mmCIF file of C-alpha atoms in Angstrom:
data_model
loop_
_atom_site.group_PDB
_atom_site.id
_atom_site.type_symbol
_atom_site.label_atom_id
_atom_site.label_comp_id
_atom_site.label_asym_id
_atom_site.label_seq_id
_atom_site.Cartn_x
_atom_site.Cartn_y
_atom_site.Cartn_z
ATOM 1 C CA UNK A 1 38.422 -9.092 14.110
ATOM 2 C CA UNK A 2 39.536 -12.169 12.054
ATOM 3 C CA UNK A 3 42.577 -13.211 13.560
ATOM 4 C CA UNK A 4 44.601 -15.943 11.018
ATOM 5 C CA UNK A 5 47.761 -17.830 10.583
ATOM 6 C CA UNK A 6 50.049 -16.879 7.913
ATOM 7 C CA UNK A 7 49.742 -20.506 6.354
ATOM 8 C CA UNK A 8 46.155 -19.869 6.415
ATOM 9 C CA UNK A 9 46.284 -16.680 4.626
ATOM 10 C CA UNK A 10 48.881 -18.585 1.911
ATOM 11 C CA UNK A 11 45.677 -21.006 1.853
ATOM 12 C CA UNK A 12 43.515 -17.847 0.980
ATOM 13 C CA UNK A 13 45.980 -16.984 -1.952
ATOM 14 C CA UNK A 14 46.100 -20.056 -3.638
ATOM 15 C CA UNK A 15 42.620 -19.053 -4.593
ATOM 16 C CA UNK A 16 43.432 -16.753 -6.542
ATOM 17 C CA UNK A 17 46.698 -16.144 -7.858
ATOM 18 C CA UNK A 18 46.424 -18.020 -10.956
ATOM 19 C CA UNK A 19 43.514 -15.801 -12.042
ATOM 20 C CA UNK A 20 43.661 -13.078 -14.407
ATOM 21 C CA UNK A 21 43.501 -9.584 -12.900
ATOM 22 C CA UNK A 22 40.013 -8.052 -13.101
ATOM 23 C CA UNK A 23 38.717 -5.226 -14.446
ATOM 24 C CA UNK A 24 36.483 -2.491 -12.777
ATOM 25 C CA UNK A 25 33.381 -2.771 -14.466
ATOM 26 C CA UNK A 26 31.112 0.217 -14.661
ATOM 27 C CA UNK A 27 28.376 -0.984 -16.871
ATOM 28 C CA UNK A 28 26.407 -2.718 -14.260
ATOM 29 C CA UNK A 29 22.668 -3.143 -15.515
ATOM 30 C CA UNK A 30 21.204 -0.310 -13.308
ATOM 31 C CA UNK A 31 17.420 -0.557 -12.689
ATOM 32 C CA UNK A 32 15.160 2.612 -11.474
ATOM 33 C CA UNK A 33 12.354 0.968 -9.158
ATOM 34 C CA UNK A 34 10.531 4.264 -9.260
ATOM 35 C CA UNK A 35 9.891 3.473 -12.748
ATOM 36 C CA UNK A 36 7.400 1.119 -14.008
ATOM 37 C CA UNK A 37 8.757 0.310 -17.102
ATOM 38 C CA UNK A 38 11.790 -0.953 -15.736
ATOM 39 C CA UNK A 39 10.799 -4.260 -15.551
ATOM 40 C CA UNK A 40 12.224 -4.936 -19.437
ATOM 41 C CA UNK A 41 15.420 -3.732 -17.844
ATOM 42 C CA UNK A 42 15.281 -6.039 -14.988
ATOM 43 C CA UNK A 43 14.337 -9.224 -17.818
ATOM 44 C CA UNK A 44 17.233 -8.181 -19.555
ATOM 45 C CA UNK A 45 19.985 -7.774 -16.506
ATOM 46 C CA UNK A 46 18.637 -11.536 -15.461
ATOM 47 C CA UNK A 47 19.035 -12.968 -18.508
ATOM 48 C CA UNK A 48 22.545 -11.437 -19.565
ATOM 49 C CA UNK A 49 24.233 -11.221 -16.193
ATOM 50 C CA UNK A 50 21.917 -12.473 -13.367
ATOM 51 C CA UNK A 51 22.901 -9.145 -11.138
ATOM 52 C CA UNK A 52 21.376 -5.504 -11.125
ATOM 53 C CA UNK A 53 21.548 -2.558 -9.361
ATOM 54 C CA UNK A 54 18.636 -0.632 -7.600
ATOM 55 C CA UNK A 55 17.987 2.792 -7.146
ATOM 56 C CA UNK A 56 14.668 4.783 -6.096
ATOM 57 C CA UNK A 57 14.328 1.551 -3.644
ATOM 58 C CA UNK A 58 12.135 2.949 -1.069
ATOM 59 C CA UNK A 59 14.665 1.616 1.752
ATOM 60 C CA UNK A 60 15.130 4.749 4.128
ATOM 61 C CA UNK A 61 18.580 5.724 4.447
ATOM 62 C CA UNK A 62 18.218 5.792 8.213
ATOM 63 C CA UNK A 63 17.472 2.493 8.619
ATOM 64 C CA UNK A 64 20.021 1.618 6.658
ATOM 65 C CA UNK A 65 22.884 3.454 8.296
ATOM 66 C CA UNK A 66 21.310 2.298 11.785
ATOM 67 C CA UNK A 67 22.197 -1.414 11.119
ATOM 68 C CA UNK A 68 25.178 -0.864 9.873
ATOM 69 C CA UNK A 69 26.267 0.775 12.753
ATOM 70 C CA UNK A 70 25.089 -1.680 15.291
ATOM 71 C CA UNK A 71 26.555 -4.383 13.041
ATOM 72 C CA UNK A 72 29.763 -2.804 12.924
ATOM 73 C CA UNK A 73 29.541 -2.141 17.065
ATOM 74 C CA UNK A 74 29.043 -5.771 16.949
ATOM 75 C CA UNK A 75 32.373 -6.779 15.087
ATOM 76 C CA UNK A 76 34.024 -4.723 17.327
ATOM 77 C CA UNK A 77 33.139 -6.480 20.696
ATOM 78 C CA UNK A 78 35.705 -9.078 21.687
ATOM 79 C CA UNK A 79 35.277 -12.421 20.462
ATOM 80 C CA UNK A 80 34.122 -14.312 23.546
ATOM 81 C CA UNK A 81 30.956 -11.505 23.317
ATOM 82 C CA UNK A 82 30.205 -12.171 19.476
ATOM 83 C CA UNK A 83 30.153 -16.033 20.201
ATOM 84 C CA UNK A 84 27.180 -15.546 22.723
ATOM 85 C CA UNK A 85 25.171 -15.100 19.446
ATOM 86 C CA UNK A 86 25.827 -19.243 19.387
ATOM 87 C CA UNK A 87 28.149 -21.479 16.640
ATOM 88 C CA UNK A 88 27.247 -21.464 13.490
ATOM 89 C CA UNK A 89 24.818 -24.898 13.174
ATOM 90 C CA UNK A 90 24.022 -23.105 10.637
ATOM 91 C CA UNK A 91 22.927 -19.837 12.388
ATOM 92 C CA UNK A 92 25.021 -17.660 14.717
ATOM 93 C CA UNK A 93 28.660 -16.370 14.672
ATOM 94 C CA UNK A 94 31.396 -17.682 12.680
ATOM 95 C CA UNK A 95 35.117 -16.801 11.828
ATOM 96 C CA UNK A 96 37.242 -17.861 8.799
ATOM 97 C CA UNK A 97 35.498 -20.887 8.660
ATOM 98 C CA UNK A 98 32.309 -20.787 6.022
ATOM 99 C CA UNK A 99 30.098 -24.014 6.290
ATOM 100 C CA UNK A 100 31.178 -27.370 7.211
ATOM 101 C CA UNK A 101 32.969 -28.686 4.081
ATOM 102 C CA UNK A 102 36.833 -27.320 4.317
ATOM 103 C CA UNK A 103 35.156 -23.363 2.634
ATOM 104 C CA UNK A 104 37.413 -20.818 4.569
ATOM 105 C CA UNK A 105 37.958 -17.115 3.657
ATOM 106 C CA UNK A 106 38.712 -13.812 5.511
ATOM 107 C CA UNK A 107 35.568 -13.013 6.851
ATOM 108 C CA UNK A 108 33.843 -13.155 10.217
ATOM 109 C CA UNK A 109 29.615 -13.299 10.040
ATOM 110 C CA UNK A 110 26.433 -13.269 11.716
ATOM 111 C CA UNK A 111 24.100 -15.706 10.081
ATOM 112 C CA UNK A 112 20.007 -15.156 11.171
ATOM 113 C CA UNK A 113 16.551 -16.290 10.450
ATOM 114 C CA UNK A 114 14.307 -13.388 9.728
ATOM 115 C CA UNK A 115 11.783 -14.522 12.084
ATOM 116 C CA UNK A 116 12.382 -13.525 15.697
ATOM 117 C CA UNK A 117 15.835 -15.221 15.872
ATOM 118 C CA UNK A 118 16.867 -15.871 19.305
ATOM 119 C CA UNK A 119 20.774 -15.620 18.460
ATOM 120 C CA UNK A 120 20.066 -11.730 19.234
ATOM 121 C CA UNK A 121 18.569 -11.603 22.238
ATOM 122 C CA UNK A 122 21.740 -9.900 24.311
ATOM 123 C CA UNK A 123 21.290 -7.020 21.592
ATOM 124 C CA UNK A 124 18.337 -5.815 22.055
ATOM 125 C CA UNK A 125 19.436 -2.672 19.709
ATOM 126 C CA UNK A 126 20.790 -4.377 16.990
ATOM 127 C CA UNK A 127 17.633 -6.469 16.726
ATOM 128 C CA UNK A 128 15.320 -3.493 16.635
ATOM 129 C CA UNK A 129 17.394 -1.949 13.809
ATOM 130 C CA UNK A 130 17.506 -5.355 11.983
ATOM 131 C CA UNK A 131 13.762 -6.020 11.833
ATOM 132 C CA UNK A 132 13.150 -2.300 10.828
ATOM 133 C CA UNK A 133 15.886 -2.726 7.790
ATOM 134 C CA UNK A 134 14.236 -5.995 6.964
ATOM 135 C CA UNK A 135 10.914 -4.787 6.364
ATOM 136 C CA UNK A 136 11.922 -2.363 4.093
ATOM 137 C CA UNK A 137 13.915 -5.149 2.198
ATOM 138 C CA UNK A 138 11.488 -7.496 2.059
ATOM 139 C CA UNK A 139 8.760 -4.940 0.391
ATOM 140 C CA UNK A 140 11.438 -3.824 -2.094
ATOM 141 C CA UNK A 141 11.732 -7.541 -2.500
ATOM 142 C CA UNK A 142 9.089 -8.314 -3.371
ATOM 143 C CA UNK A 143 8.510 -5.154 -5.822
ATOM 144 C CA UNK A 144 11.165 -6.351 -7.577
ATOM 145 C CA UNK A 145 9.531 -10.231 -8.226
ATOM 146 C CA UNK A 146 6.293 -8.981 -9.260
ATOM 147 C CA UNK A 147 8.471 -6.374 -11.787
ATOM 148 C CA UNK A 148 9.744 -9.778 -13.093
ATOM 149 C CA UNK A 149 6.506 -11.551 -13.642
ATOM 150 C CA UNK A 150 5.460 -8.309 -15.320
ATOM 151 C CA UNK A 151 7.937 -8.494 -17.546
ATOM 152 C CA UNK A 152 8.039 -12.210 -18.069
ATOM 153 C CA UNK A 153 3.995 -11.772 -18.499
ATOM 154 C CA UNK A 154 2.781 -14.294 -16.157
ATOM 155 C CA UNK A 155 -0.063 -14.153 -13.770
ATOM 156 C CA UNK A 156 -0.988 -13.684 -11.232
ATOM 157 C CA UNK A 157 1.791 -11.310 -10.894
ATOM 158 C CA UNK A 158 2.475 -12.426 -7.044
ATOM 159 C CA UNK A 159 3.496 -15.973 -8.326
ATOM 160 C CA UNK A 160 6.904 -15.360 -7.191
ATOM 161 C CA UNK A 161 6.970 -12.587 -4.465
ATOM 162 C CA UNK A 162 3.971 -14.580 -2.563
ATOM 163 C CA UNK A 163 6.684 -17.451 -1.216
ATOM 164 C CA UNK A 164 8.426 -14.652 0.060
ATOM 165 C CA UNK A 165 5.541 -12.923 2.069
ATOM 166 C CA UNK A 166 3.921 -17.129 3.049
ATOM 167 C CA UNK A 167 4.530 -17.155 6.818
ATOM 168 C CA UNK A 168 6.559 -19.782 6.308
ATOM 169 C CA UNK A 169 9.371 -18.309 3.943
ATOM 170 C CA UNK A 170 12.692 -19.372 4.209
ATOM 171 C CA UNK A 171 14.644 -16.065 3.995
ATOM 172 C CA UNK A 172 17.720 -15.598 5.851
ATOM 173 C CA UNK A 173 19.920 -12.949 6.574
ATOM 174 C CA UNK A 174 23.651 -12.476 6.896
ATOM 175 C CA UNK A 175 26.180 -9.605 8.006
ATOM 176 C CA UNK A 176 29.085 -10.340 6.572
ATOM 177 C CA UNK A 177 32.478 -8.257 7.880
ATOM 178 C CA UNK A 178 36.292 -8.295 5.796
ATOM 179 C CA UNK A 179 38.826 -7.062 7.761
ATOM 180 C CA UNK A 180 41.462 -5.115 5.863
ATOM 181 C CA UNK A 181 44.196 -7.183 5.120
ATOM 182 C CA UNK A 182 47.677 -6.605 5.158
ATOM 183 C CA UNK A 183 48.738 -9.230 2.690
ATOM 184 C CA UNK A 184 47.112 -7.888 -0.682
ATOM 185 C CA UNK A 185 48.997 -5.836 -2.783
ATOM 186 C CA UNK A 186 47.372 -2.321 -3.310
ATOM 187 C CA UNK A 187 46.462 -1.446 -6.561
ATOM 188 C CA UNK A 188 47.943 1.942 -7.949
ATOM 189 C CA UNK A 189 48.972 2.305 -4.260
ATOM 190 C CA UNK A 190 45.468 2.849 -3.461
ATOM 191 C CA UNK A 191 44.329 0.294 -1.085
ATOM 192 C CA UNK A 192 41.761 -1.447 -3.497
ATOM 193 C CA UNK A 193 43.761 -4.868 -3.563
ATOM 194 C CA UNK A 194 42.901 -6.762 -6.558
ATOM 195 C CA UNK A 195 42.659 -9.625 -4.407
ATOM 196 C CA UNK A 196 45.021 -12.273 -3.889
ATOM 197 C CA UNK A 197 43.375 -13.115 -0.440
ATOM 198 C CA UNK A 198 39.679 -14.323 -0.796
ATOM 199 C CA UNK A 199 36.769 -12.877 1.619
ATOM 200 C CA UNK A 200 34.188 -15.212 0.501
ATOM 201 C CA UNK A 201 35.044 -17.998 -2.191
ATOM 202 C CA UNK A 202 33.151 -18.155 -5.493
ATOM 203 C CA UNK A 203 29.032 -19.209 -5.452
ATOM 204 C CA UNK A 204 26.073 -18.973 -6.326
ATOM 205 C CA UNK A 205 23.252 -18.346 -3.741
ATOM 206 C CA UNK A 206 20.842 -21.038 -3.509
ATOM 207 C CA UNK A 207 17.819 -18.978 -2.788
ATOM 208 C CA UNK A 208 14.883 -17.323 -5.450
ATOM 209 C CA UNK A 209 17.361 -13.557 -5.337
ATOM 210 C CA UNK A 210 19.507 -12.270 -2.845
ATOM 211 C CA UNK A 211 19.545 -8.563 -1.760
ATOM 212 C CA UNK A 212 22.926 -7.228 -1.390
ATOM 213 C CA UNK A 213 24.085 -4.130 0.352
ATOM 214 C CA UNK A 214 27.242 -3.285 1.279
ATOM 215 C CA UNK A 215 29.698 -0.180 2.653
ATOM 216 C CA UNK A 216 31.805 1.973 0.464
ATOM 217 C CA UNK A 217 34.440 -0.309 0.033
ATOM 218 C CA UNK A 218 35.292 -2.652 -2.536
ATOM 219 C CA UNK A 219 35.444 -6.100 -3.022
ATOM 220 C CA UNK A 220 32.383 -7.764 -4.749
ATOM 221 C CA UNK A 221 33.222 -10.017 -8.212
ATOM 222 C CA UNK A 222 30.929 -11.311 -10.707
ATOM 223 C CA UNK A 223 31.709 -13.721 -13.153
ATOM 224 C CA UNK A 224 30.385 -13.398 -16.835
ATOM 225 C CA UNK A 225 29.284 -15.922 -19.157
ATOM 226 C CA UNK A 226 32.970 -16.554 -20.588
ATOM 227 C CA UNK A 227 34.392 -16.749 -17.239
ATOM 228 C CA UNK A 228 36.179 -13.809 -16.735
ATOM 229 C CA UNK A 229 35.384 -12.171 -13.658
ATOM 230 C CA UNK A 230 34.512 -8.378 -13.058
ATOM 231 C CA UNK A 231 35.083 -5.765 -9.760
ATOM 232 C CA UNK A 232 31.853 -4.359 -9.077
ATOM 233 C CA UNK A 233 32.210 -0.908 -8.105
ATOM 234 C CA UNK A 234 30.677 -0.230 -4.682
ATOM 235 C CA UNK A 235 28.007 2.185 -3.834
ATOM 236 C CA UNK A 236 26.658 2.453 -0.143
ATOM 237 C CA UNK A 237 23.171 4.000 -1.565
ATOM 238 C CA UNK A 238 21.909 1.377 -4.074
ATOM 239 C CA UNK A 239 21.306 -2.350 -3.387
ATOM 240 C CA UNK A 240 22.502 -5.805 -5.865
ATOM 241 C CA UNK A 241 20.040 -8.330 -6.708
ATOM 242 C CA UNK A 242 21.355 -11.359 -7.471
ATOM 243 C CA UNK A 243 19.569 -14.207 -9.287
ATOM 244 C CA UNK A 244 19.580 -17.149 -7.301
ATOM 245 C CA UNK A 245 19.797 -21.112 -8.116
ATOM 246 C CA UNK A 246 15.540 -21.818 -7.364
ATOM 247 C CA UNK A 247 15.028 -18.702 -9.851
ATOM 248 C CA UNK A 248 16.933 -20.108 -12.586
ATOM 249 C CA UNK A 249 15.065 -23.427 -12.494
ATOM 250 C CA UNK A 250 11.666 -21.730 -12.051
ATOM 251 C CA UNK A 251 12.481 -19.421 -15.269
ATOM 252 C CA UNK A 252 13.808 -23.145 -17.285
ATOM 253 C CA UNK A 253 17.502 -21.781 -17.411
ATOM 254 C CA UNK A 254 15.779 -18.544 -18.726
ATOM 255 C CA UNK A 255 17.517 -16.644 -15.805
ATOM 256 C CA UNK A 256 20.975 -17.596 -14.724
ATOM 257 C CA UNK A 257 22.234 -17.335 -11.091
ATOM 258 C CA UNK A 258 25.137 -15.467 -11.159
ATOM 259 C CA UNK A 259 28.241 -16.477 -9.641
ATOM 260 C CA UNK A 260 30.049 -14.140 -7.181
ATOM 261 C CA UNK A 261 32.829 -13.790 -4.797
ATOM 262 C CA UNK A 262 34.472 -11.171 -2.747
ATOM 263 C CA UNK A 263 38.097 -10.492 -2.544
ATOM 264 C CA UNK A 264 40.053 -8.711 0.535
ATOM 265 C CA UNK A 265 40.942 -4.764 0.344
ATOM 266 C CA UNK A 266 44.628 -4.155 1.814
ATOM 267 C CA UNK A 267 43.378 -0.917 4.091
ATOM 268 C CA UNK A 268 39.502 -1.223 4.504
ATOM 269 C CA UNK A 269 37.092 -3.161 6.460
ATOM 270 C CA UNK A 270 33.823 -3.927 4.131
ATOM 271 C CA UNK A 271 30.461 -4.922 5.463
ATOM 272 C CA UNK A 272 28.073 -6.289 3.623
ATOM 273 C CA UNK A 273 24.267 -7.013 4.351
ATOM 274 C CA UNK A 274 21.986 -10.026 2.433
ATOM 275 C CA UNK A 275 18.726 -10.538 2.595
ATOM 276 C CA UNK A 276 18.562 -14.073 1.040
ATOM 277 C CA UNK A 277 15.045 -14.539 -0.133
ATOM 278 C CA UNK A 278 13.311 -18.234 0.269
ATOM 279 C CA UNK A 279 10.639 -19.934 -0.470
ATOM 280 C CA UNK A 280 8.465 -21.959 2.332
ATOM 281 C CA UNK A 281 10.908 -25.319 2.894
ATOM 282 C CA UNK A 282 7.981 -27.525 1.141
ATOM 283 C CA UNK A 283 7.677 -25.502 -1.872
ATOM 284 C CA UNK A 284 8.266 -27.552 -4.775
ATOM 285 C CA UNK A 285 10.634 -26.177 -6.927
ATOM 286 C CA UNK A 286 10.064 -26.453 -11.160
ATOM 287 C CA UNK A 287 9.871 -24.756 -14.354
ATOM 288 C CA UNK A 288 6.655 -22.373 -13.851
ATOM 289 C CA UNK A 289 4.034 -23.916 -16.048
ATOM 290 C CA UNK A 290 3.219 -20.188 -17.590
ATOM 291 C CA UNK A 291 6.823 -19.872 -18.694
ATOM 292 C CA UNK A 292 7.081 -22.908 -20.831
ATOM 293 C CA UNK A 293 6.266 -22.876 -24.464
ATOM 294 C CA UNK A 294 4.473 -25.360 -26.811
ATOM 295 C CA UNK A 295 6.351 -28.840 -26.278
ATOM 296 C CA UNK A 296 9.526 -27.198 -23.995
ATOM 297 C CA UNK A 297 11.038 -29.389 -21.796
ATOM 298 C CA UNK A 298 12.076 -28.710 -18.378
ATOM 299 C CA UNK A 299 15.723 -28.794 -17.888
ATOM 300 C CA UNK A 300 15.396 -29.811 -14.527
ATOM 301 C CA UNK A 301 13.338 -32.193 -11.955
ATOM 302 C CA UNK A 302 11.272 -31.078 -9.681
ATOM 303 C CA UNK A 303 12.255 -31.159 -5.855
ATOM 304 C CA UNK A 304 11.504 -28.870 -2.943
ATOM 305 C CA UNK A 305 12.762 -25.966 -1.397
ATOM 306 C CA UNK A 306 13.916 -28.189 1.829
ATOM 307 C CA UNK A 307 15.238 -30.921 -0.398
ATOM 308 C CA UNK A 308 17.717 -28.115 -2.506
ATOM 309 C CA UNK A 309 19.047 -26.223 0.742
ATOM 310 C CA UNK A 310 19.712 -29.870 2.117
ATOM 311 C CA UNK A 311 21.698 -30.438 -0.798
ATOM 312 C CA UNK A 312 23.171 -26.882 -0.654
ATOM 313 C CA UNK A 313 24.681 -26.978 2.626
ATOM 314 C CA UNK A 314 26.291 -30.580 2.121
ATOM 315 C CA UNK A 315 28.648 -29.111 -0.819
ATOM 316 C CA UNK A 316 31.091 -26.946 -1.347
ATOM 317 C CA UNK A 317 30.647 -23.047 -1.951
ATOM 318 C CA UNK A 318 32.243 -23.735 -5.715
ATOM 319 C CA UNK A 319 30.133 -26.505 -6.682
ATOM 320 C CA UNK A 320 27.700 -26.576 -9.164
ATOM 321 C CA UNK A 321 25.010 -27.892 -7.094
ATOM 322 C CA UNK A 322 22.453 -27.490 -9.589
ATOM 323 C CA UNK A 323 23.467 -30.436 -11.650
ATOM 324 C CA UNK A 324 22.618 -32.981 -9.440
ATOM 325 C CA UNK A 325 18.729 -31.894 -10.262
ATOM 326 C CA UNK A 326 19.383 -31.668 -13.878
ATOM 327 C CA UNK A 327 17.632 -33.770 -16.214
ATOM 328 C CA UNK A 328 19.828 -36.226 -18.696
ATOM 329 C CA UNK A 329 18.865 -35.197 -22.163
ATOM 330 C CA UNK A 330 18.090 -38.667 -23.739
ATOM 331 C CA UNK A 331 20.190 -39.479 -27.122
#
């Protein structure tokens, strides 16, 4: 459980309340992995929104529900248990607090490597039912990247799901949990608070995509193009893909990562589960030469994988942490 000051919670609401209420939006691009023609649809939801949803994903349902109850028996145990799990540095347990830089949000988390991380090793269970649920994930991962370079008609069609599967891939994984919260105002009196408290402040994630799955309660915002920001309506069966940061400068600003937040719900706890999907830390990081046309610059330098996340976790969750690798257009 999150336990916070008022004052602090006043800080959550700051966030937000000069925003614009959102809207529920029901027109999420919704991709059918059991379909092979679906990789148009998944070009398309990348370049208009950065986010899909998955169905037909091949991730059993049982493995699914069996790490999502050991992660929520593991929210439950008092704090001085979760902390044996280690401080955040940047893997462990953490509360309220969300990387070194002043972030803070209503949220309590369990950050891992998805090698053999040794912040689990007083939960025997919950490890077991985390490496099963990851090995489904990372397959449907990678499914999905070679879909993309399908559809963006490069070869060899493991270009991008091959950094995933190199033994030394920099995925991570994170349970986040969002205690309800008494503070937001209900909307229609039905406990889906349109969020004047903030879970998790607005990003983008660093990595190539981020899987995303999450309970039956809302929460989750994207941003569009304009700005305005959209509720995404939750569904406990499907998983999110969201574009990440390295994917938009490997497509040339082709792909955009999407920027997301979550906001707090009044009456229900939501727990979310991302598989963040990275490349080895000495990958170098570019425009992929098959993608570029004729005399097409790149948009951005070239740096590695290690060089990015270095850069990543010295900023704050709302900055734009791409522009420092941007290149000046001359005059």
């Amino acid at each position: 459980m999150v336990v916070v000051s008022k004052p602090a919670i006043e800080q959550f609401s700051s966030y937000l309340k000069n925003n614009k209420p959102t809207t529920l939006f029901t027109q999420i691009p919704l991709v059918d992995l059991s379909k092979p023609d679906s990789k148009h649809q998944i070009i398309k939801a990348c370049e208009e929104f950065g986010f899909f949803k998955v169905i037909n994903h091949g991730v059993p349902m049982e493995s699914i529900s069996m790490l999502e109850s050991e992660a929520t028996k593991f929210f439950s145990l008092p704090l001085c248990e979760k902390q044996k799990t280690g401080q955040p540095q940047p893997y462990g347990y953490g509360h309220k607090r969300i990387g070194m830089h002043g972030d803070v949000g209503w949220v309590e988390y369990l950050l891992l490597t998805t090698n053999q991380d040794p912040s689990l090793h007083s939960f025997q269970t919950f490890r077991v039912a985390l490496n099963s649920y990851m090995k489904s994930v990372k397959k449907m991962a990678c499914e999905i990247l070679e879909m993309m370079a399908d559809g963006l008609k490069i070869q060899p069609r493991n270009v991008l799901s091959k950094l995933l599967m190199d033994e030394e891939s920099d995925s991570v994984f994170r349970v986040n949990h969002y205690p309800p919260c008494p503070n937001v105002q209900p909307l229609n009196g039905n406990g889906n608070g349109n969020g004047d408290v903030i879970g998790f402040g607005e990003h983008t994630d660093p990595q190539i995509i981020s899987v995303l799955r999450s309970n039956n309660t809302s929460g989750l915002q994207i941003s569009l193009r304009e700005g305005s920001w959209i509720s995404v309506p939750p569904d406990q069966t499907s998983f999110f893909i969201n574009v990440g940061d390295s994917l938009q400068v490997m497509t040339n600003g082709r792909f955009k990562s999407v920027k997301h937040r979550v906001v707090t719900n009044s009456v229900k706890s939501r727990l979310s589960m991302i598989y963040f999907c990275g490349p080895p830390l000495s990958e170098k990081i570019a425009p992929l030469p098959s993608l570029m046309r004729g005399d097409q610059q790149s948009l951005y330098k070239e740096f590695t994988w290690f060089e990015y996340k270095k850069s990543a976790y010295n900023s704050r969750l709302a900055d734009n942490r791409l522009i420092h690798f941007e290149k000046i257009a001359a005059s």
